[in-house]
Amino acid sequence: MRIAVVMGGITSEREVSLRSGQAVLDSLIGQGYNAFKIDLTHENMVSAFTENQFDLAYLVLHGEYGEDGRVQGLLDMLGKKYTGSGMTGSAVAMDKILTKIIAKDLGIRIPKTYEKVKDVKGYPVVIKPAKEGSSVGLYICENENEANLAMENLKNKEPLIEEYIKGEELTAGILGSEKLGVVRIKPKSGLYDYESKYTVGMTEYECPAQIDLKIYEEVLEWAKKIHDKLGLLGVTRSDFLLKDGKAYFLEVNTCPGMTVTSLAPKLAGLKGYTFDT
């Protein structure tokens, strides 16, 4: 079997994808697989898949044009097999606003959200792109002026506006139909931003999360509900905030990072999986 490890892409998460993809590629080669790298760019968005021969595309793409169903749809049309979720599930999960609507309908607790700045009932609020990850373009706004400035900075992106919940970061993993577990994230800066996510030593991870068992099981069950409702496949990671004994769902990641600081390998480790098995 010839495996194409597809990484890079054209979004703000390109560098993270390259690091994740290289880790996956090194592991596959180390296990004896016939694997090679495809660095996806503006220039080869289609030709990368039509001009290379492979049996399976291992997708390690983050953000739009990779994690949002577009590449999956292209591969479907080409009749090529690939890892992870399909086109529809990927597209829905990529939209944080739509995913939160679905989560709320499933009885999952979510932060209070607003359509416009003028609708905000109380500050602070978080404003971020609805279709990006890795904490890129995230603003914590203390007042209306800061909120309007954040909206101006995100004017070319669909924004998500929600109440700011100052709580503990949790993430729960699902692999196929298996619940992997929950990890508590402790960024030393106090905010799990881009630097804290991808800089070694900037964040501590509690594996598994030492939290109330009822909350632990609730978070895992909610992650499974989202995974199943969206028809997701492979490994997914759902993020939550914990405050005053209540968990709040934030988003689900259909193509989690695979860097040395990434959470998906840590979650898999809770069930005895290693990066190379």
mmCIF file of N, CA, C and O in Angstrom, residues 138-197:
data_model
loop_
_atom_site.group_PDB
_atom_site.id
_atom_site.type_symbol
_atom_site.label_atom_id
_atom_site.label_comp_id
_atom_site.label_asym_id
_atom_site.label_seq_id
_atom_site.Cartn_x
_atom_site.Cartn_y
_atom_site.Cartn_z
ATOM 1 N N LEU A 138 -8.221 34.875 17.853
ATOM 2 C CA LEU A 138 -9.109 34.870 19.018
ATOM 3 C C LEU A 138 -8.939 36.164 19.806
ATOM 4 O O LEU A 138 -7.824 36.572 20.114
ATOM 5 N N TYR A 139 -10.066 36.803 20.142
ATOM 6 C CA TYR A 139 -10.041 38.050 20.897
ATOM 7 C C TYR A 139 -10.935 37.928 22.129
ATOM 8 O O TYR A 139 -12.069 37.456 22.034
ATOM 9 N N ILE A 140 -10.398 38.332 23.289
ATOM 10 C CA ILE A 140 -11.216 38.436 24.494
ATOM 11 C C ILE A 140 -11.510 39.916 24.692
ATOM 12 O O ILE A 140 -10.587 40.718 24.892
ATOM 13 N N CYS A 141 -12.766 40.286 24.600
ATOM 14 C CA CYS A 141 -13.173 41.692 24.567
ATOM 15 C C CYS A 141 -13.883 42.086 25.864
ATOM 16 O O CYS A 141 -14.846 41.434 26.277
ATOM 17 N N GLU A 142 -13.396 43.157 26.481
ATOM 18 C CA GLU A 142 -13.925 43.597 27.764
ATOM 19 C C GLU A 142 -15.069 44.596 27.630
ATOM 20 O O GLU A 142 -15.777 44.870 28.599
ATOM 21 N N ASN A 143 -15.231 45.158 26.433
ATOM 22 C CA ASN A 143 -16.284 46.156 26.245
ATOM 23 C C ASN A 143 -16.674 46.227 24.765
ATOM 24 O O ASN A 143 -16.071 45.552 23.920
ATOM 25 N N GLU A 144 -17.642 47.065 24.465
ATOM 26 C CA GLU A 144 -18.167 47.145 23.107
ATOM 27 C C GLU A 144 -17.125 47.658 22.116
ATOM 28 O O GLU A 144 -17.062 47.207 20.972
ATOM 29 N N ASN A 145 -16.304 48.602 22.549
ATOM 30 C CA ASN A 145 -15.271 49.139 21.651
ATOM 31 C C ASN A 145 -14.289 48.046 21.229
ATOM 32 O O ASN A 145 -13.920 47.936 20.050
ATOM 33 N N GLU A 146 -13.851 47.238 22.188
ATOM 34 C CA GLU A 146 -12.935 46.149 21.865
ATOM 35 C C GLU A 146 -13.611 45.111 20.968
ATOM 36 O O GLU A 146 -12.986 44.546 20.070
ATOM 37 N N ALA A 147 -14.890 44.891 21.211
ATOM 38 C CA ALA A 147 -15.640 43.934 20.387
ATOM 39 C C ALA A 147 -15.741 44.418 18.950
ATOM 40 O O ALA A 147 -15.565 43.644 17.998
ATOM 41 N N ASN A 148 -16.023 45.683 18.785
ATOM 42 C CA ASN A 148 -16.123 46.240 17.431
ATOM 43 C C ASN A 148 -14.777 46.189 16.715
ATOM 44 O O ASN A 148 -14.717 45.940 15.503
ATOM 45 N N LEU A 149 -13.693 46.418 17.448
ATOM 46 C CA LEU A 149 -12.363 46.340 16.857
ATOM 47 C C LEU A 149 -12.058 44.902 16.420
ATOM 48 O O LEU A 149 -11.505 44.674 15.332
ATOM 49 N N ALA A 150 -12.429 43.937 17.252
ATOM 50 C CA ALA A 150 -12.225 42.528 16.894
ATOM 51 C C ALA A 150 -13.012 42.176 15.646
ATOM 52 O O ALA A 150 -12.509 41.476 14.753
ATOM 53 N N MET A 151 -14.231 42.666 15.563
ATOM 54 C CA MET A 151 -15.066 42.397 14.390
ATOM 55 C C MET A 151 -14.452 43.015 13.140
ATOM 56 O O MET A 151 -14.496 42.422 12.053
ATOM 57 N N GLU A 152 -13.846 44.173 13.281
ATOM 58 C CA GLU A 152 -13.186 44.825 12.151
ATOM 59 C C GLU A 152 -11.988 44.000 11.703
ATOM 60 O O GLU A 152 -11.744 43.832 10.499
ATOM 61 N N ASN A 153 -11.238 43.470 12.668
ATOM 62 C CA ASN A 153 -10.074 42.652 12.335
ATOM 63 C C ASN A 153 -10.467 41.341 11.662
ATOM 64 O O ASN A 153 -9.664 40.746 10.932
ATOM 65 N N LEU A 154 -11.684 40.893 11.918
ATOM 66 C CA LEU A 154 -12.170 39.636 11.346
ATOM 67 C C LEU A 154 -13.203 39.877 10.237
ATOM 68 O O LEU A 154 -13.993 38.992 9.919
ATOM 69 N N LYS A 155 -13.153 41.044 9.631
ATOM 70 C CA LYS A 155 -14.198 41.433 8.678
ATOM 71 C C LYS A 155 -14.282 40.522 7.457
ATOM 72 O O LYS A 155 -15.327 40.450 6.810
ATOM 73 N N ASN A 156 -13.212 39.829 7.139
ATOM 74 C CA ASN A 156 -13.236 38.917 5.988
ATOM 75 C C ASN A 156 -13.540 37.474 6.389
ATOM 76 O O ASN A 156 -13.450 36.562 5.569
ATOM 77 N N LYS A 157 -13.879 37.288 7.666
ATOM 78 C CA LYS A 157 -14.189 35.950 8.163
ATOM 79 C C LYS A 157 -15.533 35.975 8.889
ATOM 80 O O LYS A 157 -15.920 36.995 9.443
ATOM 81 N N GLU A 158 -16.219 34.841 8.887
ATOM 82 C CA GLU A 158 -17.456 34.751 9.649
ATOM 83 C C GLU A 158 -17.098 34.652 11.131
ATOM 84 O O GLU A 158 -16.402 33.728 11.537
ATOM 85 N N PRO A 159 -17.573 35.600 11.972
ATOM 86 C CA PRO A 159 -17.180 35.585 13.374
ATOM 87 C C PRO A 159 -18.157 34.810 14.259
ATOM 88 O O PRO A 159 -19.351 34.700 13.970
ATOM 89 N N LEU A 160 -17.617 34.278 15.338
ATOM 90 C CA LEU A 160 -18.417 33.675 16.398
ATOM 91 C C LEU A 160 -18.263 34.564 17.623
ATOM 92 O O LEU A 160 -17.147 34.876 18.034
ATOM 93 N N ILE A 161 -19.392 34.977 18.199
ATOM 94 C CA ILE A 161 -19.384 35.810 19.402
ATOM 95 C C ILE A 161 -20.044 35.005 20.517
ATOM 96 O O ILE A 161 -21.189 34.572 20.393
ATOM 97 N N GLU A 162 -19.318 34.795 21.608
ATOM 98 C CA GLU A 162 -19.896 34.045 22.717
ATOM 99 C C GLU A 162 -19.376 34.578 24.045
ATOM 100 O O GLU A 162 -18.337 35.242 24.104
ATOM 101 N N GLU A 163 -20.120 34.279 25.101
ATOM 102 C CA GLU A 163 -19.705 34.739 26.424
ATOM 103 C C GLU A 163 -18.344 34.156 26.779
ATOM 104 O O GLU A 163 -18.013 33.027 26.389
ATOM 105 N N TYR A 164 -17.541 34.918 27.482
ATOM 106 C CA TYR A 164 -16.221 34.447 27.923
ATOM 107 C C TYR A 164 -16.390 33.706 29.237
ATOM 108 O O TYR A 164 -16.851 34.275 30.236
ATOM 109 N N ILE A 165 -16.053 32.451 29.209
ATOM 110 C CA ILE A 165 -16.122 31.625 30.410
ATOM 111 C C ILE A 165 -14.704 31.372 30.882
ATOM 112 O O ILE A 165 -13.932 30.686 30.210
ATOM 113 N N LYS A 166 -14.357 31.940 32.010
ATOM 114 C CA LYS A 166 -13.010 31.756 32.552
ATOM 115 C C LYS A 166 -13.015 30.472 33.379
ATOM 116 O O LYS A 166 -13.401 30.463 34.552
ATOM 117 N N GLY A 167 -12.647 29.396 32.734
ATOM 118 C CA GLY A 167 -12.676 28.107 33.405
ATOM 119 C C GLY A 167 -11.484 27.262 33.015
ATOM 120 O O GLY A 167 -10.546 27.727 32.372
ATOM 121 N N GLU A 168 -11.524 26.009 33.387
ATOM 122 C CA GLU A 168 -10.455 25.075 33.071
ATOM 123 C C GLU A 168 -10.703 24.425 31.715
ATOM 124 O O GLU A 168 -11.843 24.108 31.367
ATOM 125 N N GLU A 169 -9.630 24.239 30.951
ATOM 126 C CA GLU A 169 -9.736 23.651 29.619
ATOM 127 C C GLU A 169 -9.725 22.127 29.715
ATOM 128 O O GLU A 169 -8.854 21.534 30.356
ATOM 129 N N LEU A 170 -10.712 21.500 29.064
ATOM 130 C CA LEU A 170 -10.780 20.050 28.975
ATOM 131 C C LEU A 170 -10.887 19.642 27.519
ATOM 132 O O LEU A 170 -11.429 20.395 26.695
ATOM 133 N N THR A 171 -10.367 18.480 27.192
ATOM 134 C CA THR A 171 -10.567 17.949 25.847
ATOM 135 C C THR A 171 -10.822 16.457 25.955
ATOM 136 O O THR A 171 -10.221 15.768 26.789
ATOM 137 N N ALA A 172 -11.759 15.970 25.132
ATOM 138 C CA ALA A 172 -12.158 14.569 25.166
ATOM 139 C C ALA A 172 -11.964 13.955 23.793
ATOM 140 O O ALA A 172 -12.267 14.581 22.772
ATOM 141 N N GLY A 173 -11.469 12.717 23.763
ATOM 142 C CA GLY A 173 -11.176 12.068 22.493
ATOM 143 C C GLY A 173 -12.064 10.880 22.202
ATOM 144 O O GLY A 173 -12.443 10.131 23.109
ATOM 145 N N ILE A 174 -12.391 10.724 20.920
ATOM 146 C CA ILE A 174 -13.154 9.579 20.439
ATOM 147 C C ILE A 174 -12.375 8.967 19.277
ATOM 148 O O ILE A 174 -11.891 9.686 18.398
ATOM 149 N N LEU A 175 -12.259 7.655 19.272
ATOM 150 C CA LEU A 175 -11.617 6.930 18.180
ATOM 151 C C LEU A 175 -12.604 5.893 17.670
ATOM 152 O O LEU A 175 -12.860 4.892 18.344
ATOM 153 N N GLY A 176 -13.181 6.152 16.496
ATOM 154 C CA GLY A 176 -14.218 5.266 15.988
ATOM 155 C C GLY A 176 -15.419 5.302 16.908
ATOM 156 O O GLY A 176 -16.054 6.334 17.082
ATOM 157 N N SER A 177 -15.721 4.192 17.561
ATOM 158 C CA SER A 177 -16.814 4.132 18.525
ATOM 159 C C SER A 177 -16.305 4.108 19.959
ATOM 160 O O SER A 177 -17.088 3.986 20.902
ATOM 161 N N GLU A 178 -14.986 4.256 20.140
ATOM 162 C CA GLU A 178 -14.373 4.134 21.460
ATOM 163 C C GLU A 178 -14.130 5.497 22.107
ATOM 164 O O GLU A 178 -13.588 6.420 21.498
ATOM 165 N N LYS A 179 -14.527 5.609 23.363
ATOM 166 C CA LYS A 179 -14.242 6.807 24.144
ATOM 167 C C LYS A 179 -12.825 6.684 24.709
ATOM 168 O O LYS A 179 -12.534 5.743 25.447
ATOM 169 N N LEU A 180 -11.962 7.622 24.339
ATOM 170 C CA LEU A 180 -10.566 7.535 24.764
ATOM 171 C C LEU A 180 -10.351 8.055 26.186
ATOM 172 O O LEU A 180 -9.634 7.452 26.977
ATOM 173 N N GLY A 181 -10.940 9.186 26.492
ATOM 174 C CA GLY A 181 -10.746 9.769 27.806
ATOM 175 C C GLY A 181 -10.750 11.280 27.756
ATOM 176 O O GLY A 181 -11.023 11.885 26.708
ATOM 177 N N VAL A 182 -10.439 11.892 28.888
ATOM 178 C CA VAL A 182 -10.460 13.349 29.027
ATOM 179 C C VAL A 182 -9.132 13.819 29.602
ATOM 180 O O VAL A 182 -8.610 13.210 30.544
ATOM 181 N N VAL A 183 -8.602 14.880 29.043
ATOM 182 C CA VAL A 183 -7.361 15.500 29.524
ATOM 183 C C VAL A 183 -7.668 16.924 29.989
ATOM 184 O O VAL A 183 -8.451 17.637 29.349
ATOM 185 N N ARG A 184 -7.071 17.309 31.107
ATOM 186 C CA ARG A 184 -7.189 18.701 31.562
ATOM 187 C C ARG A 184 -5.936 19.447 31.131
ATOM 188 O O ARG A 184 -4.819 18.964 31.289
ATOM 189 N N ILE A 185 -6.136 20.639 30.595
ATOM 190 C CA ILE A 185 -5.058 21.450 30.021
ATOM 191 C C ILE A 185 -4.760 22.620 30.952
ATOM 192 O O ILE A 185 -5.674 23.364 31.327
ATOM 193 N N LYS A 186 -3.487 22.791 31.307
ATOM 194 C CA LYS A 186 -3.107 23.839 32.245
ATOM 195 C C LYS A 186 -2.031 24.738 31.638
ATOM 196 O O LYS A 186 -0.830 24.559 31.877
ATOM 197 N N PRO A 187 -2.443 25.730 30.823
ATOM 198 C CA PRO A 187 -1.460 26.640 30.222
ATOM 199 C C PRO A 187 -0.824 27.532 31.286
ATOM 200 O O PRO A 187 -1.516 28.092 32.135
ATOM 201 N N LYS A 188 0.487 27.653 31.239
ATOM 202 C CA LYS A 188 1.186 28.442 32.251
ATOM 203 C C LYS A 188 0.886 29.925 32.132
ATOM 204 O O LYS A 188 0.981 30.665 33.108
ATOM 205 N N SER A 189 0.487 30.358 30.922
ATOM 206 C CA SER A 189 0.158 31.765 30.728
ATOM 207 C C SER A 189 -1.248 32.092 31.195
ATOM 208 O O SER A 189 -1.618 33.257 31.308
ATOM 209 N N GLY A 190 -2.042 31.059 31.457
ATOM 210 C CA GLY A 190 -3.431 31.269 31.849
ATOM 211 C C GLY A 190 -4.390 31.194 30.684
ATOM 212 O O GLY A 190 -5.595 31.043 30.863
ATOM 213 N N LEU A 191 -3.876 31.293 29.450
ATOM 214 C CA LEU A 191 -4.708 31.240 28.245
ATOM 215 C C LEU A 191 -4.124 30.223 27.281
ATOM 216 O O LEU A 191 -2.944 30.281 26.953
ATOM 217 N N TYR A 192 -4.947 29.304 26.831
ATOM 218 C CA TYR A 192 -4.497 28.270 25.906
ATOM 219 C C TYR A 192 -4.527 28.818 24.480
ATOM 220 O O TYR A 192 -5.360 28.466 23.664
ATOM 221 N N ASP A 193 -3.573 29.715 24.205
ATOM 222 C CA ASP A 193 -3.511 30.375 22.906
ATOM 223 C C ASP A 193 -2.554 29.608 21.990
ATOM 224 O O ASP A 193 -2.088 28.518 22.323
ATOM 225 N N TYR A 194 -2.270 30.177 20.832
ATOM 226 C CA TYR A 194 -1.426 29.500 19.836
ATOM 227 C C TYR A 194 -0.060 29.141 20.417
ATOM 228 O O TYR A 194 0.430 28.022 20.250
ATOM 229 N N GLU A 195 0.553 30.085 21.128
ATOM 230 C CA GLU A 195 1.890 29.839 21.689
ATOM 231 C C GLU A 195 1.858 28.717 22.722
ATOM 232 O O GLU A 195 2.728 27.845 22.751
ATOM 233 N N SER A 196 0.817 28.741 23.579
ATOM 234 C CA SER A 196 0.709 27.710 24.607
ATOM 235 C C SER A 196 0.471 26.331 24.000
ATOM 236 O O SER A 196 0.928 25.316 24.530
ATOM 237 N N LYS A 197 -0.235 26.282 22.875
ATOM 238 C CA LYS A 197 -0.545 25.010 22.238
ATOM 239 C C LYS A 197 0.676 24.363 21.605
ATOM 240 O O LYS A 197 0.833 23.136 21.638
#
